[in-house]
Amino acid sequence: MAITFIHHGHVEKGRFVPDNAQKWAVVYCGHEGKRVEVTVERERKAGSKKQQGYYFGVIIPILCEFGYEKDEAHWALKYEHLRIPRADGFPETVKKYRDLSTVEREAYHENCRRTLTRMGAYCPLPNEVMV
């Protein structure tokens, strides 16, 4: 299994400037004379602990009031809102909550609040509760 190295940095005047030049040099020089594949993606900000606290401390407990266990509630919401259908005949997949960025988590929370509203429950916004 090949190891995929991730290096963070920024682009300046058309060149990559790594945050940690020493680590970058070690990995980069280790591939001298070899063909490599480089992928460039915009850095994503990981979801925050406050968002996670809101989700597991407010949204999930409200759904549990309808008879769900905590894990069932989490899975039901993920399946409803984070499912990735596939057209190639393979089984669909479900995104992991921990892999969502802050923006993706907020959109997911909004969809969860809408689901709870359709079920007849009120779900407070993050700024309306202390978790």
Tab-separated table of N, CA, C and O in Angstrom:
chain	number	residue	atom	x	y	z
A	1	MET	N	0.853	-1.173	0.000
A	1	MET	CA	0.000	0.000	0.000
A	1	MET	C	0.900	1.237	0.000
A	1	MET	O	1.805	1.360	0.804
A	2	ALA	N	0.630	2.148	-0.897
A	2	ALA	CA	1.415	3.381	-0.989
A	2	ALA	C	0.942	4.379	0.056
A	2	ALA	O	-0.244	4.460	0.365
A	3	ILE	N	1.872	5.121	0.570
A	3	ILE	CA	1.553	6.175	1.538
A	3	ILE	C	1.316	7.467	0.771
A	3	ILE	O	2.109	7.829	-0.099
A	4	THR	N	0.254	8.143	1.096
A	4	THR	CA	-0.037	9.433	0.493
A	4	THR	C	0.353	10.516	1.479
A	4	THR	O	-0.180	10.576	2.585
A	5	PHE	N	1.287	11.349	1.095
A	5	PHE	CA	1.732	12.444	1.950
A	5	PHE	C	0.911	13.684	1.660
A	5	PHE	O	0.622	13.989	0.504
A	6	ILE	N	0.558	14.398	2.698
A	6	ILE	CA	-0.184	15.645	2.555
A	6	ILE	C	0.689	16.756	3.096
A	6	ILE	O	1.151	16.694	4.235
A	7	HIS	N	0.913	17.745	2.280
A	7	HIS	CA	1.700	18.910	2.693
A	7	HIS	C	0.837	20.147	2.523
A	7	HIS	O	0.233	20.345	1.465
A	8	HIS	N	0.786	20.963	3.538
A	8	HIS	CA	0.011	22.192	3.487
A	8	HIS	C	0.933	23.354	3.153
A	8	HIS	O	2.111	23.348	3.506
A	9	GLY	N	0.397	24.335	2.480
A	9	GLY	CA	1.166	25.512	2.120
A	9	GLY	C	0.303	26.448	1.298
A	9	GLY	O	-0.924	26.373	1.340
A	10	HIS	N	0.937	27.316	0.543
A	10	HIS	CA	0.201	28.242	-0.313
A	10	HIS	C	0.965	28.429	-1.621
A	10	HIS	O	2.120	28.030	-1.742
A	11	VAL	N	0.295	29.026	-2.587
A	11	VAL	CA	0.916	29.285	-3.878
A	11	VAL	C	1.294	30.758	-3.921
A	11	VAL	O	0.484	31.633	-3.623
A	12	GLU	N	2.550	30.989	-4.280
A	12	GLU	CA	3.072	32.352	-4.349
A	12	GLU	C	3.822	32.510	-5.666
A	12	GLU	O	4.787	31.781	-5.919
A	13	LYS	N	3.371	33.432	-6.494
A	13	LYS	CA	4.001	33.679	-7.805
A	13	LYS	C	4.129	32.385	-8.611
A	13	LYS	O	5.160	32.106	-9.222
A	14	GLY	N	3.083	31.584	-8.580
A	14	GLY	CA	3.050	30.365	-9.371
A	14	GLY	C	3.824	29.198	-8.802
A	14	GLY	O	3.953	28.157	-9.447
A	15	ARG	N	4.346	29.319	-7.592
A	15	ARG	CA	5.114	28.229	-6.982
A	15	ARG	C	4.506	27.832	-5.644
A	15	ARG	O	3.981	28.656	-4.916
A	16	PHE	N	4.642	26.534	-5.334
A	16	PHE	CA	4.150	26.024	-4.058
A	16	PHE	C	5.152	26.367	-2.960
A	16	PHE	O	6.337	26.079	-3.073
A	17	VAL	N	4.656	26.975	-1.880
A	17	VAL	CA	5.490	27.309	-0.724
A	17	VAL	C	4.954	26.492	0.450
A	17	VAL	O	3.879	26.790	0.984
A	18	PRO	N	5.674	25.436	0.847
A	18	PRO	CA	5.174	24.565	1.916
A	18	PRO	C	5.252	25.236	3.283
A	18	PRO	O	6.138	26.053	3.535
A	19	ASP	N	4.314	24.879	4.167
A	19	ASP	CA	4.361	25.375	5.547
A	19	ASP	C	5.589	24.826	6.264
A	19	ASP	O	6.178	25.505	7.090
A	20	ASN	N	5.945	23.585	5.974
A	20	ASN	CA	7.109	22.961	6.587
A	20	ASN	C	8.066	22.534	5.461
A	20	ASN	O	7.970	21.441	4.923
A	21	ALA	N	8.994	23.432	5.134
A	21	ALA	CA	9.895	23.194	4.003
A	21	ALA	C	10.781	21.976	4.205
A	21	ALA	O	11.098	21.266	3.248
A	22	GLN	N	11.169	21.703	5.441
A	22	GLN	CA	12.058	20.573	5.702
A	22	GLN	C	11.350	19.244	5.412
A	22	GLN	O	11.899	18.365	4.753
A	23	LYS	N	10.113	19.097	5.910
A	23	LYS	CA	9.355	17.871	5.634
A	23	LYS	C	9.104	17.723	4.138
A	23	LYS	O	9.197	16.639	3.583
A	24	TRP	N	8.776	18.831	3.486
A	24	TRP	CA	8.521	18.811	2.044
A	24	TRP	C	9.762	18.318	1.299
A	24	TRP	O	9.675	17.465	0.431
A	25	ALA	N	10.932	18.826	1.675
A	25	ALA	CA	12.176	18.450	1.005
A	25	ALA	C	12.488	16.965	1.196
A	25	ALA	O	12.928	16.293	0.262
A	26	VAL	N	12.240	16.436	2.386
A	26	VAL	CA	12.514	15.021	2.658
A	26	VAL	C	11.662	14.136	1.749
A	26	VAL	O	12.171	13.200	1.119
A	27	VAL	N	10.388	14.425	1.652
A	27	VAL	CA	9.491	13.610	0.834
A	27	VAL	C	9.797	13.821	-0.646
A	27	VAL	O	9.914	12.870	-1.418
A	28	TYR	N	9.956	15.065	-1.039
A	28	TYR	CA	10.191	15.411	-2.437
A	28	TYR	C	11.489	14.786	-2.942
A	28	TYR	O	11.523	14.152	-3.994
A	29	CYS	N	12.567	14.909	-2.197
A	29	CYS	CA	13.871	14.364	-2.606
A	29	CYS	C	13.868	12.841	-2.606
A	29	CYS	O	14.639	12.213	-3.336
A	30	GLY	N	13.017	12.248	-1.798
A	30	GLY	CA	12.929	10.790	-1.744
A	30	GLY	C	12.379	10.182	-3.023
A	30	GLY	O	12.398	8.977	-3.202
A	31	HIS	N	11.874	11.014	-3.925
A	31	HIS	CA	11.306	10.527	-5.178
A	31	HIS	C	12.169	10.927	-6.379
A	31	HIS	O	11.712	10.886	-7.523
A	32	GLU	N	13.390	11.297	-6.123
A	32	GLU	CA	14.304	11.725	-7.187
A	32	GLU	C	14.378	10.664	-8.284
A	32	GLU	O	14.573	9.477	-8.019
A	33	GLY	N	14.182	11.092	-9.536
A	33	GLY	CA	14.275	10.206	-10.686
A	33	GLY	C	13.054	9.339	-10.929
A	33	GLY	O	13.017	8.576	-11.892
A	34	LYS	N	12.046	9.436	-10.063
A	34	LYS	CA	10.840	8.616	-10.200
A	34	LYS	C	9.701	9.462	-10.743
A	34	LYS	O	9.639	10.670	-10.536
A	35	ARG	N	8.776	8.813	-11.415
A	35	ARG	CA	7.558	9.512	-11.855
A	35	ARG	C	6.640	9.635	-10.648
A	35	ARG	O	6.539	8.715	-9.844
A	36	VAL	N	6.004	10.758	-10.511
A	36	VAL	CA	5.107	10.996	-9.385
A	36	VAL	C	3.792	11.566	-9.893
A	36	VAL	O	3.700	12.036	-11.025
A	37	GLU	N	2.812	11.506	-9.046
A	37	GLU	CA	1.503	12.104	-9.327
A	37	GLU	C	1.239	13.125	-8.230
A	37	GLU	O	1.349	12.803	-7.047
A	38	VAL	N	0.918	14.336	-8.613
A	38	VAL	CA	0.687	15.402	-7.650
A	38	VAL	C	-0.759	15.857	-7.763
A	38	VAL	O	-1.255	16.106	-8.865
A	39	THR	N	-1.437	15.956	-6.647
A	39	THR	CA	-2.805	16.437	-6.596
A	39	THR	C	-2.824	17.722	-5.783
A	39	THR	O	-2.269	17.771	-4.684
A	40	VAL	N	-3.467	18.749	-6.311
A	40	VAL	CA	-3.569	20.018	-5.602
A	40	VAL	C	-5.040	20.272	-5.308
A	40	VAL	O	-5.887	20.226	-6.208
A	41	GLU	N	-5.342	20.494	-4.050
A	41	GLU	CA	-6.709	20.799	-3.634
A	41	GLU	C	-6.684	21.997	-2.714
A	41	GLU	O	-5.693	22.230	-2.020
A	42	ARG	N	-7.756	22.712	-2.699
A	42	ARG	CA	-7.878	23.808	-1.763
A	42	ARG	C	-8.017	23.234	-0.360
A	42	ARG	O	-8.750	22.266	-0.150
A	43	GLU	N	-7.313	23.786	0.598
A	43	GLU	CA	-7.348	23.281	1.965
A	43	GLU	C	-8.739	23.505	2.560
A	43	GLU	O	-9.338	24.557	2.371
A	44	ARG	N	-9.219	22.491	3.257
A	44	ARG	CA	-10.538	22.565	3.883
A	44	ARG	C	-10.371	22.741	5.375
A	44	ARG	O	-9.510	22.109	5.980
A	45	LYS	N	-11.196	23.558	5.939
A	45	LYS	CA	-11.193	23.711	7.385
A	45	LYS	C	-12.076	22.618	7.967
A	45	LYS	O	-13.237	22.470	7.594
A	46	ALA	N	-11.510	21.841	8.857
A	46	ALA	CA	-12.255	20.741	9.471
A	46	ALA	C	-13.389	21.296	10.331
A	46	ALA	O	-13.320	22.419	10.822
A	47	GLY	N	-14.425	20.497	10.494
A	47	GLY	CA	-15.536	20.901	11.343
A	47	GLY	C	-15.061	21.178	12.763
A	47	GLY	O	-14.117	20.569	13.247
A	48	SER	N	-15.722	22.089	13.427
A	48	SER	CA	-15.288	22.504	14.755
A	48	SER	C	-15.867	21.619	15.859
A	48	SER	O	-16.860	20.918	15.672
A	49	LYS	N	-15.230	21.688	17.025
A	49	LYS	CA	-15.726	20.957	18.195
A	49	LYS	C	-17.073	21.523	18.647
A	49	LYS	O	-17.921	20.789	19.139
A	50	LYS	N	-17.270	22.838	18.466
A	50	LYS	CA	-18.564	23.434	18.829
A	50	LYS	C	-19.680	22.858	17.961
A	50	LYS	O	-20.772	22.574	18.447
A	51	GLN	N	-19.397	22.694	16.667
A	51	GLN	CA	-20.395	22.107	15.777
A	51	GLN	C	-20.696	20.670	16.190
A	51	GLN	O	-21.851	20.255	16.204
A	52	GLN	N	-19.661	19.931	16.526
A	52	GLN	CA	-19.849	18.549	16.944
A	52	GLN	C	-20.653	18.487	18.240
A	52	GLN	O	-21.542	17.649	18.393
A	53	GLY	N	-20.341	19.396	19.174
A	53	GLY	CA	-21.093	19.449	20.428
A	53	GLY	C	-22.557	19.767	20.197
A	53	GLY	O	-23.449	19.194	20.836
A	54	TYR	N	-22.828	20.690	19.280
A	54	TYR	CA	-24.214	21.057	18.949
A	54	TYR	C	-24.947	19.859	18.340
A	54	TYR	O	-26.076	19.552	18.721
A	55	TYR	N	-24.282	19.177	17.412
A	55	TYR	CA	-24.920	18.049	16.737
A	55	TYR	C	-25.255	16.929	17.715
A	55	TYR	O	-26.393	16.459	17.786
A	56	PHE	N	-24.252	16.502	18.490
A	56	PHE	CA	-24.458	15.376	19.395
A	56	PHE	C	-25.125	15.779	20.704
A	56	PHE	O	-25.630	14.922	21.425
A	57	GLY	N	-25.137	17.075	21.023
A	57	GLY	CA	-25.741	17.533	22.264
A	57	GLY	C	-27.129	18.126	22.111
A	57	GLY	O	-27.848	18.289	23.097
A	58	VAL	N	-27.521	18.463	20.878
A	58	VAL	CA	-28.837	19.075	20.641
A	58	VAL	C	-29.631	18.288	19.595
A	58	VAL	O	-30.713	17.780	19.884
A	59	ILE	N	-29.105	18.183	18.392
A	59	ILE	CA	-29.859	17.560	17.299
A	59	ILE	C	-30.154	16.086	17.591
A	59	ILE	O	-31.310	15.652	17.514
A	60	ILE	N	-29.120	15.315	17.926
A	60	ILE	CA	-29.309	13.880	18.165
A	60	ILE	C	-30.262	13.625	19.342
A	60	ILE	O	-31.188	12.816	19.221
A	61	PRO	N	-30.095	14.304	20.499
A	61	PRO	CA	-31.041	14.061	21.602
A	61	PRO	C	-32.500	14.381	21.255
A	61	PRO	O	-33.411	13.690	21.721
A	62	ILE	N	-32.718	15.390	20.420
A	62	ILE	CA	-34.099	15.704	20.022
A	62	ILE	C	-34.670	14.548	19.220
A	62	ILE	O	-35.818	14.127	19.441
A	63	LEU	N	-33.897	13.989	18.297
A	63	LEU	CA	-34.384	12.848	17.521
A	63	LEU	C	-34.587	11.631	18.417
A	63	LEU	O	-35.511	10.840	18.208
A	64	CYS	N	-33.766	11.489	19.445
A	64	CYS	CA	-33.920	10.367	20.382
A	64	CYS	C	-35.249	10.436	21.143
A	64	CYS	O	-35.753	9.411	21.599
A	65	GLU	N	-35.826	11.633	21.263
A	65	GLU	CA	-37.134	11.773	21.908
A	65	GLU	C	-38.231	11.062	21.122
A	65	GLU	O	-39.317	10.824	21.634
A	66	PHE	N	-37.954	10.720	19.871
A	66	PHE	CA	-38.918	10.002	19.036
A	66	PHE	C	-38.703	8.490	19.100
A	66	PHE	O	-39.253	7.752	18.291
A	67	GLY	N	-37.864	8.029	20.030
A	67	GLY	CA	-37.685	6.597	20.229
A	67	GLY	C	-36.411	6.015	19.640
A	67	GLY	O	-36.190	4.812	19.750
A	68	TYR	N	-35.607	6.827	19.021
A	68	TYR	CA	-34.339	6.338	18.471
A	68	TYR	C	-33.294	6.208	19.566
A	68	TYR	O	-33.282	6.984	20.513
A	69	GLU	N	-32.402	5.257	19.408
A	69	GLU	CA	-31.183	5.208	20.205
A	69	GLU	C	-30.218	6.211	19.582
A	69	GLU	O	-30.366	6.575	18.412
A	70	LYS	N	-29.212	6.619	20.338
A	70	LYS	CA	-28.272	7.639	19.852
A	70	LYS	C	-27.633	7.237	18.514
A	70	LYS	O	-27.617	8.021	17.564
A	71	ASP	N	-27.111	6.016	18.429
A	71	ASP	CA	-26.461	5.565	17.190
A	71	ASP	C	-27.448	5.473	16.035
A	71	ASP	O	-27.114	5.787	14.894
A	72	GLU	N	-28.668	5.024	16.331
A	72	GLU	CA	-29.697	4.940	15.288
A	72	GLU	C	-30.053	6.326	14.760
A	72	GLU	O	-30.226	6.506	13.552
A	73	ALA	N	-30.176	7.287	15.662
A	73	ALA	CA	-30.506	8.652	15.262
A	73	ALA	C	-29.420	9.223	14.359
A	73	ALA	O	-29.712	9.821	13.314
A	74	HIS	N	-28.180	9.038	14.768
A	74	HIS	CA	-27.052	9.533	13.971
A	74	HIS	C	-27.056	8.880	12.591
A	74	HIS	O	-26.913	9.564	11.571
A	75	TRP	N	-27.213	7.570	12.551
A	75	TRP	CA	-27.203	6.868	11.262
A	75	TRP	C	-28.381	7.295	10.387
A	75	TRP	O	-28.217	7.503	9.183
A	76	ALA	N	-29.558	7.439	10.978
A	76	ALA	CA	-30.744	7.821	10.197
A	76	ALA	C	-30.543	9.186	9.542
A	76	ALA	O	-30.870	9.377	8.357
A	77	LEU	N	-30.013	10.140	10.294
A	77	LEU	CA	-29.788	11.476	9.728
A	77	LEU	C	-28.698	11.446	8.660
A	77	LEU	O	-28.830	12.094	7.614
A	78	LYS	N	-27.629	10.709	8.923
A	78	LYS	CA	-26.565	10.602	7.915
A	78	LYS	C	-27.102	9.958	6.639
A	78	LYS	O	-26.821	10.424	5.540
A	79	TYR	N	-27.881	8.902	6.796
A	79	TYR	CA	-28.410	8.209	5.624
A	79	TYR	C	-29.352	9.121	4.841
A	79	TYR	O	-29.359	9.112	3.613
A	80	GLU	N	-30.104	9.914	5.548
A	80	GLU	CA	-31.055	10.824	4.898
A	80	GLU	C	-30.346	11.961	4.161
A	80	GLU	O	-30.731	12.318	3.057
A	81	HIS	N	-29.313	12.517	4.768
A	81	HIS	CA	-28.737	13.756	4.235
A	81	HIS	C	-27.305	13.657	3.709
A	81	HIS	O	-26.835	14.595	3.056
A	82	LEU	N	-26.585	12.573	3.998
A	82	LEU	CA	-25.195	12.467	3.552
A	82	LEU	C	-24.963	11.287	2.612
A	82	LEU	O	-23.838	10.911	2.345
A	83	ARG	N	-26.048	10.736	2.095
A	83	ARG	CA	-25.955	9.588	1.196
A	83	ARG	C	-25.449	10.036	-0.174
A	83	ARG	O	-25.854	11.075	-0.682
A	84	ILE	N	-24.570	9.230	-0.750
A	84	ILE	CA	-24.030	9.510	-2.072
A	84	ILE	C	-24.483	8.386	-2.995
A	84	ILE	O	-23.931	7.285	-2.968
A	85	PRO	N	-25.510	8.636	-3.813
A	85	PRO	CA	-25.978	7.590	-4.720
A	85	PRO	C	-24.956	7.329	-5.828
A	85	PRO	O	-24.197	8.218	-6.200
A	86	ARG	N	-24.939	6.118	-6.313
A	86	ARG	CA	-24.012	5.769	-7.389
A	86	ARG	C	-24.799	5.220	-8.568
A	86	ARG	O	-25.685	4.397	-8.393
A	87	ALA	N	-24.458	5.674	-9.744
A	87	ALA	CA	-25.161	5.254	-10.948
A	87	ALA	C	-24.527	4.015	-11.587
A	87	ALA	O	-25.076	3.457	-12.520
A	88	ASP	N	-23.388	3.576	-11.070
A	88	ASP	CA	-22.670	2.476	-11.695
A	88	ASP	C	-23.065	1.098	-11.170
A	88	ASP	O	-22.409	0.109	-11.448
A	89	GLY	N	-24.136	1.024	-10.393
A	89	GLY	CA	-24.606	-0.259	-9.893
A	89	GLY	C	-24.006	-0.682	-8.567
A	89	GLY	O	-24.447	-1.647	-7.963
A	90	PHE	N	-22.989	0.024	-8.096
A	90	PHE	CA	-22.391	-0.289	-6.807
A	90	PHE	C	-23.258	0.280	-5.691
A	90	PHE	O	-24.008	1.228	-5.897
A	91	PRO	N	-23.151	-0.266	-4.485
A	91	PRO	CA	-23.943	0.260	-3.371
A	91	PRO	C	-23.592	1.722	-3.092
A	91	PRO	O	-22.444	2.133	-3.257
A	92	GLU	N	-24.600	2.476	-2.693
A	92	GLU	CA	-24.349	3.878	-2.361
A	92	GLU	C	-23.501	3.969	-1.096
A	92	GLU	O	-23.421	3.016	-0.328
A	93	THR	N	-22.866	5.094	-0.911
A	93	THR	CA	-22.043	5.307	0.270
A	93	THR	C	-22.627	6.463	1.066
A	93	THR	O	-23.458	7.222	0.579
A	94	VAL	N	-22.190	6.584	2.299
A	94	VAL	CA	-22.638	7.660	3.172
A	94	VAL	C	-21.394	8.373	3.697
A	94	VAL	O	-20.475	7.722	4.201
A	95	LYS	N	-21.361	9.693	3.542
A	95	LYS	CA	-20.225	10.469	4.037
A	95	LYS	C	-20.129	10.342	5.549
A	95	LYS	O	-21.135	10.184	6.239
A	96	LYS	N	-18.921	10.458	6.064
A	96	LYS	CA	-18.710	10.423	7.507
A	96	LYS	C	-18.843	11.843	8.061
A	96	LYS	O	-18.313	12.788	7.487
A	97	TYR	N	-19.525	11.966	9.176
A	97	TYR	CA	-19.722	13.278	9.799
A	97	TYR	C	-18.380	13.936	10.092
A	97	TYR	O	-18.199	15.120	9.844
A	98	ARG	N	-17.426	13.174	10.586
A	98	ARG	CA	-16.137	13.751	10.971
A	98	ARG	C	-15.354	14.294	9.779
A	98	ARG	O	-14.444	15.085	9.952
A	99	ASP	N	-15.687	13.860	8.565
A	99	ASP	CA	-14.984	14.320	7.374
A	99	ASP	C	-15.578	15.593	6.772
A	99	ASP	O	-15.030	16.124	5.807
A	100	LEU	N	-16.678	16.074	7.331
A	100	LEU	CA	-17.312	17.272	6.786
A	100	LEU	C	-16.544	18.523	7.210
A	100	LEU	O	-16.076	18.622	8.338
A	101	SER	N	-16.460	19.483	6.308
A	101	SER	CA	-15.862	20.775	6.636
A	101	SER	C	-16.860	21.578	7.475
A	101	SER	O	-18.022	21.176	7.632
A	102	THR	N	-16.445	22.723	7.971
A	102	THR	CA	-17.353	23.553	8.772
A	102	THR	C	-18.563	23.972	7.947
A	102	THR	O	-19.697	23.955	8.446
A	103	VAL	N	-18.347	24.332	6.697
A	103	VAL	CA	-19.460	24.754	5.827
A	103	VAL	C	-20.393	23.579	5.560
A	103	VAL	O	-21.627	23.715	5.631
A	104	GLU	N	-19.821	22.407	5.271
A	104	GLU	CA	-20.644	21.226	5.017
A	104	GLU	C	-21.426	20.822	6.262
A	104	GLU	O	-22.588	20.418	6.167
A	105	ARG	N	-20.810	20.939	7.427
A	105	ARG	CA	-21.515	20.598	8.672
A	105	ARG	C	-22.694	21.530	8.905
A	105	ARG	O	-23.760	21.088	9.314
A	106	GLU	N	-22.508	22.811	8.650
A	106	GLU	CA	-23.613	23.745	8.876
A	106	GLU	C	-24.778	23.449	7.930
A	106	GLU	O	-25.937	23.482	8.328
A	107	ALA	N	-24.482	23.126	6.676
A	107	ALA	CA	-25.536	22.754	5.730
A	107	ALA	C	-26.230	21.473	6.191
A	107	ALA	O	-27.466	21.356	6.117
A	108	TYR	N	-25.447	20.518	6.680
A	108	TYR	CA	-26.011	19.265	7.191
A	108	TYR	C	-26.906	19.535	8.401
A	108	TYR	O	-28.014	19.001	8.492
A	109	HIS	N	-26.442	20.363	9.324
A	109	HIS	CA	-27.252	20.696	10.505
A	109	HIS	C	-28.563	21.351	10.092
A	109	HIS	O	-29.615	21.061	10.676
A	110	GLU	N	-28.512	22.228	9.101
A	110	GLU	CA	-29.741	22.877	8.615
A	110	GLU	C	-30.704	21.833	8.069
A	110	GLU	O	-31.907	21.873	8.355
A	111	ASN	N	-30.204	20.873	7.307
A	111	ASN	CA	-31.064	19.805	6.788
A	111	ASN	C	-31.636	18.958	7.918
A	111	ASN	O	-32.804	18.557	7.873
A	112	CYS	N	-30.835	18.697	8.949
A	112	CYS	CA	-31.311	17.936	10.108
A	112	CYS	C	-32.418	18.711	10.834
A	112	CYS	O	-33.428	18.121	11.253
A	113	ARG	N	-32.232	20.031	10.996
A	113	ARG	CA	-33.269	20.842	11.654
A	113	ARG	C	-34.574	20.798	10.861
A	113	ARG	O	-35.661	20.715	11.437
A	114	ARG	N	-34.464	20.824	9.533
A	114	ARG	CA	-35.677	20.740	8.698
A	114	ARG	C	-36.383	19.398	8.894
A	114	ARG	O	-37.604	19.334	8.956
A	115	THR	N	-35.597	18.332	8.975
A	115	THR	CA	-36.172	17.011	9.213
A	115	THR	C	-36.909	16.983	10.542
A	115	THR	O	-38.044	16.489	10.633
A	116	LEU	N	-36.290	17.521	11.582
A	116	LEU	CA	-36.931	17.550	12.899
A	116	LEU	C	-38.194	18.404	12.881
A	116	LEU	O	-39.197	18.055	13.505
A	117	THR	N	-38.166	19.505	12.146
A	117	THR	CA	-39.349	20.363	12.030
A	117	THR	C	-40.491	19.599	11.360
A	117	THR	O	-41.645	19.674	11.803
A	118	ARG	N	-40.173	18.851	10.282
A	118	ARG	CA	-41.210	18.040	9.615
A	118	ARG	C	-41.794	16.996	10.555
A	118	ARG	O	-42.941	16.601	10.427
A	119	MET	N	-40.983	16.545	11.521
A	119	MET	CA	-41.449	15.539	12.479
A	119	MET	C	-42.246	16.174	13.619
A	119	MET	O	-42.785	15.473	14.464
A	120	GLY	N	-42.288	17.507	13.647
A	120	GLY	CA	-43.056	18.202	14.676
A	120	GLY	C	-42.237	18.644	15.875
A	120	GLY	O	-42.791	19.016	16.906
A	121	ALA	N	-40.915	18.616	15.766
A	121	ALA	CA	-40.050	19.014	16.881
A	121	ALA	C	-39.409	20.363	16.587
A	121	ALA	O	-39.157	20.702	15.433
A	122	TYR	N	-39.132	21.104	17.628
A	122	TYR	CA	-38.396	22.354	17.483
A	122	TYR	C	-36.934	22.074	17.799
A	122	TYR	O	-36.614	21.492	18.836
A	123	CYS	N	-36.063	22.510	16.908
A	123	CYS	CA	-34.628	22.348	17.122
A	123	CYS	C	-34.012	23.737	17.164
A	123	CYS	O	-34.014	24.445	16.156
A	124	PRO	N	-33.489	24.146	18.316
A	124	PRO	CA	-32.907	25.482	18.420
A	124	PRO	C	-31.658	25.628	17.560
A	124	PRO	O	-30.949	24.650	17.287
A	125	LEU	N	-31.399	26.841	17.143
A	125	LEU	CA	-30.183	27.156	16.397
A	125	LEU	C	-28.988	27.121	17.349
A	125	LEU	O	-29.166	27.241	18.581
A	126	PRO	N	-27.783	26.995	16.828
A	126	PRO	CA	-26.600	26.922	17.710
A	126	PRO	C	-26.464	28.106	18.655
A	126	PRO	O	-26.026	27.951	19.788
A	127	ASN	N	-26.852	29.309	18.209
A	127	ASN	CA	-26.733	30.486	19.065
A	127	ASN	C	-27.871	30.620	20.081
A	127	ASN	O	-27.901	31.570	20.855
A	128	GLU	N	-28.790	29.658	20.076
A	128	GLU	CA	-29.917	29.677	21.000
A	128	GLU	C	-29.732	28.714	22.182
A	128	GLU	O	-30.599	28.642	23.040
A	129	VAL	N	-28.646	27.971	22.187
A	129	VAL	CA	-28.404	26.984	23.253
A	129	VAL	C	-26.949	27.028	23.688
A	129	VAL	O	-26.076	27.477	22.956
A	130	MET	N	-26.708	26.538	24.889
A	130	MET	CA	-25.342	26.333	25.369
A	130	MET	C	-25.126	24.838	25.465
A	130	MET	O	-25.914	24.126	26.082
A	131	VAL	N	-24.082	24.358	24.836
A	131	VAL	CA	-23.802	22.920	24.838
A	131	VAL	C	-22.525	22.675	25.602
A	131	VAL	O	-21.581	23.369	25.542
